[in-house]
């Protein structure tokens, strides 16, 4: 569940709720499993994007639940036998370094076979785009994430394109000329901040955080006007009772966020 971070001392939100006290902080939200919000301002009660994968367990992801989207999930595959992304009813759990447990609900997305190449993507609503991507604004996203094998390419990108599974199976295979920010990894077990621009393609800054353990990853994106770099700071939450400290990776790229319209997910193995 997503809420803004007004009054949020680092714990998870409960239900579709928010609080708006007289004072305002800038602590990012820590809900689950995939949420985005703006940095809070006085008097706001913003629910921007939420996806809990509350679909039929075991089925191919293709539903239209959640908040902030304009379409169903769509799958692109390089062959009919390529592995699909399924709804896993086990969901994901997270316990921080101090044994604090994040309350979770919903399911999770899981690619269960390494056959072929596939990705899933979903279009954001126009209201979401105008809210989250304005010049001079700051947005936050959080994702519960774990990888099931070390030697794979995987990615989560908020951007204008999708992963081109017909070209290849690597993280760099984002559609040419498209732009976005997110996280992923290239044939290794470490979490990396990733960015794509229309000039150089993939920029990747690898951290020392192991992706084979369930992680609550939080991203902060500062959007600036064209001609000035936009900045992604990626955090690995280790204490649910305090705000994130030093980012594990940071990327600065001059993106045209007016073209960003979707979220895409890729994993080239199970």
CSV table of C-alpha atoms in Angstrom, one decimal:
chain,number,residue,atom,x,y,z
A,1,UNK,CA,0.0,0.0,0.0
A,2,UNK,CA,1.3,3.4,-0.9
A,3,UNK,CA,0.9,6.6,1.1
A,4,UNK,CA,2.9,9.8,1.2
A,5,UNK,CA,5.6,10.0,3.8
A,6,UNK,CA,4.1,12.7,5.9
A,7,UNK,CA,4.4,11.4,9.5
A,8,UNK,CA,5.9,8.2,8.3
A,9,UNK,CA,8.7,7.2,10.6
A,10,UNK,CA,10.0,4.5,8.3
A,11,UNK,CA,7.4,1.8,9.0
A,12,UNK,CA,5.0,0.4,6.5
A,13,UNK,CA,1.6,1.9,5.7
A,14,UNK,CA,-1.5,0.0,6.5
A,15,UNK,CA,-4.5,-0.1,4.2
A,16,UNK,CA,-5.2,2.6,1.7
A,17,UNK,CA,-4.5,5.3,4.2
A,18,UNK,CA,-2.4,8.4,4.8
A,19,UNK,CA,-1.8,10.9,7.5
A,20,UNK,CA,-1.4,14.7,7.2
A,21,UNK,CA,0.0,16.3,10.4
A,22,UNK,CA,0.8,19.9,10.8
A,23,UNK,CA,4.5,19.3,10.3
A,24,UNK,CA,6.0,17.8,7.2
A,25,UNK,CA,9.0,15.5,6.8
A,26,UNK,CA,10.8,14.2,3.7
A,27,UNK,CA,11.0,10.5,4.7
A,28,UNK,CA,10.4,8.2,1.8
A,29,UNK,CA,7.5,5.7,2.0
A,30,UNK,CA,8.3,2.0,2.7
A,31,UNK,CA,5.2,0.1,1.6
A,32,UNK,CA,5.1,-3.0,-0.5
A,33,UNK,CA,5.4,-4.5,-3.0
A,34,UNK,CA,5.7,-1.8,-5.7
A,35,UNK,CA,4.8,1.8,-4.9
A,36,UNK,CA,5.6,5.3,-6.0
A,37,UNK,CA,4.9,8.7,-4.5
A,38,UNK,CA,5.9,12.4,-4.6
A,39,UNK,CA,7.9,14.0,-1.8
A,40,UNK,CA,5.2,15.2,0.6
A,41,UNK,CA,4.0,18.7,0.9
A,42,UNK,CA,1.7,20.2,3.5
A,43,UNK,CA,-1.9,19.2,3.1
A,44,UNK,CA,-1.4,16.4,0.5
A,45,UNK,CA,-2.8,12.9,0.7
A,46,UNK,CA,-1.3,11.4,-2.4
A,47,UNK,CA,-1.7,7.9,-3.6
A,48,UNK,CA,0.2,7.7,-6.9
A,49,UNK,CA,1.0,4.1,-8.0
A,50,UNK,CA,0.5,0.8,-6.3
A,51,UNK,CA,0.7,-2.8,-7.6
A,52,UNK,CA,0.2,-5.7,-5.2
A,53,UNK,CA,-0.2,-8.4,-7.9
A,54,UNK,CA,-3.6,-9.3,-6.4
A,55,UNK,CA,-4.5,-11.6,-9.3
A,56,UNK,CA,-5.3,-15.4,-9.5
A,57,UNK,CA,-2.4,-17.3,-8.1
A,58,UNK,CA,-0.5,-19.4,-10.7
A,59,UNK,CA,-1.9,-17.4,-13.6
A,60,UNK,CA,0.1,-15.4,-16.2
A,61,UNK,CA,0.3,-11.7,-15.1
A,62,UNK,CA,-2.1,-9.8,-17.3
A,63,UNK,CA,-4.5,-8.1,-14.9
A,64,UNK,CA,-5.4,-4.4,-14.5
A,65,UNK,CA,-5.4,-4.1,-10.7
A,66,UNK,CA,-3.5,-1.7,-8.6
A,67,UNK,CA,-3.6,2.1,-8.8
A,68,UNK,CA,-2.1,4.6,-11.2
A,69,UNK,CA,-2.2,2.6,-14.5
A,70,UNK,CA,-4.0,3.0,-17.8
A,71,UNK,CA,-3.7,-0.6,-19.1
A,72,UNK,CA,-3.4,-4.2,-18.2
A,73,UNK,CA,0.0,-5.9,-17.9
A,74,UNK,CA,1.3,-7.0,-21.3
A,75,UNK,CA,3.9,-9.7,-22.0
A,76,UNK,CA,6.4,-9.6,-24.9
A,77,UNK,CA,8.1,-12.9,-25.7
A,78,UNK,CA,10.6,-13.9,-28.4
A,79,UNK,CA,8.9,-17.3,-28.9
A,80,UNK,CA,5.7,-19.1,-28.0
A,81,UNK,CA,7.6,-21.3,-25.5
A,82,UNK,CA,9.4,-18.4,-23.7
A,83,UNK,CA,8.8,-18.4,-20.0
A,84,UNK,CA,5.9,-16.3,-18.7
A,85,UNK,CA,5.7,-14.1,-15.6
A,86,UNK,CA,3.3,-15.7,-13.1
A,87,UNK,CA,1.4,-14.6,-10.0
A,88,UNK,CA,3.1,-16.2,-7.0
A,89,UNK,CA,0.7,-16.5,-4.1
A,90,UNK,CA,3.6,-16.7,-1.6
A,91,UNK,CA,4.3,-13.0,-2.0
A,92,UNK,CA,7.5,-11.6,-0.6
A,93,UNK,CA,8.5,-10.9,3.0
A,94,UNK,CA,11.1,-8.6,4.5
A,95,UNK,CA,12.9,-8.5,7.8
A,96,UNK,CA,15.4,-5.7,8.4
A,97,UNK,CA,18.8,-5.9,10.2
A,98,UNK,CA,17.1,-5.3,13.6
A,99,UNK,CA,14.5,-8.1,13.2
A,100,UNK,CA,11.7,-5.6,12.4
A,101,UNK,CA,9.2,-7.3,10.0
A,102,UNK,CA,7.6,-5.3,7.2
A,103,UNK,CA,3.8,-6.0,7.1
A,104,UNK,CA,2.9,-7.2,3.6
A,105,UNK,CA,-0.1,-8.1,1.6
A,106,UNK,CA,-0.8,-9.3,-1.9
A,107,UNK,CA,1.2,-11.6,-4.2
A,108,UNK,CA,4.3,-11.2,-6.3
A,109,UNK,CA,5.5,-11.6,-9.9
A,110,UNK,CA,7.8,-14.5,-10.6
A,111,UNK,CA,9.3,-15.8,-13.8
A,112,UNK,CA,9.4,-19.6,-13.3
A,113,UNK,CA,11.4,-20.8,-16.3
A,114,UNK,CA,14.4,-19.6,-18.2
A,115,UNK,CA,13.1,-20.8,-21.6
A,116,UNK,CA,13.4,-18.1,-24.2
A,117,UNK,CA,13.2,-14.3,-23.4
A,118,UNK,CA,10.3,-12.3,-22.1
A,119,UNK,CA,9.4,-9.1,-20.3
A,120,UNK,CA,6.3,-7.5,-18.9
A,121,UNK,CA,5.2,-3.9,-19.0
A,122,UNK,CA,2.3,-1.7,-18.1
A,123,UNK,CA,1.3,1.8,-19.2
A,124,UNK,CA,0.8,4.6,-16.6
A,125,UNK,CA,-2.2,6.8,-16.5
A,126,UNK,CA,-1.9,10.4,-17.8
A,127,UNK,CA,-2.8,11.7,-14.3
A,128,UNK,CA,0.1,9.6,-12.8
A,129,UNK,CA,2.5,10.9,-15.4
A,130,UNK,CA,1.6,14.6,-14.9
A,131,UNK,CA,1.8,14.1,-11.1
A,132,UNK,CA,5.1,12.2,-10.8
A,133,UNK,CA,7.3,13.5,-13.7
A,134,UNK,CA,7.1,17.3,-13.5
A,135,UNK,CA,10.3,19.4,-13.8
A,136,UNK,CA,11.5,20.4,-10.3
A,137,UNK,CA,9.7,17.6,-8.5
A,138,UNK,CA,11.0,14.6,-6.5
A,139,UNK,CA,9.5,11.2,-6.6
A,140,UNK,CA,10.1,8.1,-4.6
A,141,UNK,CA,9.5,4.4,-5.5
A,142,UNK,CA,9.9,1.3,-3.4
A,143,UNK,CA,10.0,-2.4,-4.6
A,144,UNK,CA,10.3,-5.6,-2.7
A,145,UNK,CA,12.8,-7.6,-4.8
A,146,UNK,CA,14.7,-10.9,-4.8
A,147,UNK,CA,16.6,-12.8,-7.4
A,148,UNK,CA,16.5,-16.6,-7.6
A,149,UNK,CA,19.7,-17.2,-9.4
A,150,UNK,CA,23.0,-15.3,-9.5
A,151,UNK,CA,24.0,-15.4,-13.2
A,152,UNK,CA,21.2,-13.6,-14.8
A,153,UNK,CA,20.4,-10.2,-16.3
A,154,UNK,CA,17.3,-8.6,-14.7
A,155,UNK,CA,15.8,-5.1,-14.6
A,156,UNK,CA,13.0,-2.9,-13.3
A,157,UNK,CA,12.7,0.4,-15.3
A,158,UNK,CA,10.3,3.3,-15.1
A,159,UNK,CA,10.7,4.6,-18.6
A,160,UNK,CA,9.6,5.3,-22.1
A,161,UNK,CA,10.5,1.9,-23.6
A,162,UNK,CA,10.6,-1.8,-22.9
A,163,UNK,CA,13.1,-4.5,-22.9
A,164,UNK,CA,13.8,-5.7,-26.5
A,165,UNK,CA,13.6,-9.5,-26.1
A,166,UNK,CA,14.0,-10.0,-29.8
A,167,UNK,CA,17.4,-8.4,-29.8
A,168,UNK,CA,19.0,-10.2,-26.8
A,169,UNK,CA,18.7,-11.2,-23.2
A,170,UNK,CA,20.9,-8.7,-21.5
A,171,UNK,CA,20.0,-5.7,-19.3
A,172,UNK,CA,21.4,-3.4,-22.0
A,173,UNK,CA,18.6,-4.5,-24.4
A,174,UNK,CA,16.3,-1.6,-23.7
A,175,UNK,CA,14.6,-0.3,-26.8
A,176,UNK,CA,17.0,2.0,-28.6
A,177,UNK,CA,16.4,5.7,-28.1
A,178,UNK,CA,14.2,5.2,-25.1
A,179,UNK,CA,14.9,6.6,-21.6
A,180,UNK,CA,14.3,5.7,-18.0
A,181,UNK,CA,15.6,5.0,-14.5
A,182,UNK,CA,15.4,1.9,-12.3
A,183,UNK,CA,17.5,-1.0,-10.9
A,184,UNK,CA,18.8,-4.3,-12.1
A,185,UNK,CA,22.0,-6.3,-12.7
A,186,UNK,CA,24.1,-7.7,-15.5
A,187,UNK,CA,25.0,-11.3,-15.1
A,188,UNK,CA,25.9,-10.9,-11.4
A,189,UNK,CA,24.3,-11.1,-8.0
A,190,UNK,CA,24.7,-7.4,-7.1
A,191,UNK,CA,22.0,-4.7,-7.1
A,192,UNK,CA,22.8,-1.8,-9.5
A,193,UNK,CA,21.1,1.5,-10.2
A,194,UNK,CA,20.4,1.7,-13.9
A,195,UNK,CA,19.6,4.5,-16.3
A,196,UNK,CA,19.0,4.7,-20.1
A,197,UNK,CA,19.2,7.8,-22.2
A,198,UNK,CA,18.8,8.3,-26.0
A,199,UNK,CA,22.5,8.9,-26.5
A,200,UNK,CA,24.6,6.2,-24.7
A,201,UNK,CA,21.9,3.6,-23.8
A,202,UNK,CA,22.6,1.8,-20.5
A,203,UNK,CA,24.4,3.4,-17.6
A,204,UNK,CA,24.9,1.1,-14.6
A,205,UNK,CA,26.3,1.7,-11.2
A,206,UNK,CA,26.8,-1.5,-9.3
A,207,UNK,CA,26.6,-1.7,-5.5
A,208,UNK,CA,27.9,-4.3,-3.0
A,209,UNK,CA,24.3,-5.3,-2.0
A,210,UNK,CA,23.4,-9.0,-2.7
A,211,UNK,CA,20.2,-9.4,-4.8
A,212,UNK,CA,19.8,-13.0,-3.7
A,213,UNK,CA,18.4,-11.9,-0.4
A,214,UNK,CA,15.0,-10.2,-0.3
A,215,UNK,CA,15.5,-6.5,-0.4
A,216,UNK,CA,13.4,-3.4,0.2
A,217,UNK,CA,14.8,-1.1,-2.5
A,218,UNK,CA,13.8,2.6,-2.4
A,219,UNK,CA,14.6,5.0,-5.2
A,220,UNK,CA,14.6,8.8,-5.1
A,221,UNK,CA,14.4,10.6,-8.5
A,222,UNK,CA,14.9,14.3,-8.7
A,223,UNK,CA,13.5,15.6,-12.0
A,224,UNK,CA,15.1,18.7,-13.5
A,225,UNK,CA,14.4,20.7,-16.7
A,226,UNK,CA,15.9,19.6,-20.0
A,227,UNK,CA,19.6,20.5,-20.1
A,228,UNK,CA,20.1,19.6,-16.4
A,229,UNK,CA,20.8,16.1,-15.2
A,230,UNK,CA,18.0,14.2,-13.5
A,231,UNK,CA,19.3,12.2,-10.5
A,232,UNK,CA,18.4,8.7,-9.3
A,233,UNK,CA,19.6,7.7,-5.8
A,234,UNK,CA,19.0,4.0,-4.9
A,235,UNK,CA,18.8,2.9,-1.3
A,236,UNK,CA,18.8,-0.5,0.4
A,237,UNK,CA,16.6,-0.3,3.5
A,238,UNK,CA,18.2,-2.0,6.5
A,239,UNK,CA,16.2,-0.3,9.3
A,240,UNK,CA,12.4,0.1,9.0
A,241,UNK,CA,12.4,2.6,11.9
A,242,UNK,CA,14.7,5.2,10.3
A,243,UNK,CA,14.9,7.0,7.0
A,244,UNK,CA,17.5,5.7,4.4
A,245,UNK,CA,21.0,7.0,4.9
A,246,UNK,CA,23.6,6.8,2.2
A,247,UNK,CA,22.5,5.6,-1.2
A,248,UNK,CA,24.0,2.3,-2.5
A,249,UNK,CA,24.3,3.8,-6.0
A,250,UNK,CA,23.6,7.1,-7.8
A,251,UNK,CA,23.1,8.0,-11.5
A,252,UNK,CA,22.8,11.4,-13.1
A,253,UNK,CA,21.4,11.6,-16.7
A,254,UNK,CA,19.6,14.3,-18.6
A,255,UNK,CA,16.4,12.5,-19.5
A,256,UNK,CA,13.2,13.8,-21.2
A,257,UNK,CA,10.8,12.6,-18.5
A,258,UNK,CA,7.8,13.9,-20.5
A,259,UNK,CA,8.2,10.8,-22.6
A,260,UNK,CA,8.2,8.3,-19.7
A,261,UNK,CA,4.9,6.4,-19.7
A,262,UNK,CA,5.4,2.8,-18.3
A,263,UNK,CA,7.1,0.4,-16.0
A,264,UNK,CA,8.8,-2.7,-17.4
A,265,UNK,CA,10.3,-5.8,-15.7
A,266,UNK,CA,12.8,-8.3,-17.2
A,267,UNK,CA,14.5,-11.4,-15.9
A,268,UNK,CA,16.4,-13.7,-18.4
A,269,UNK,CA,16.3,-16.7,-16.1
A,270,UNK,CA,13.8,-18.1,-13.5
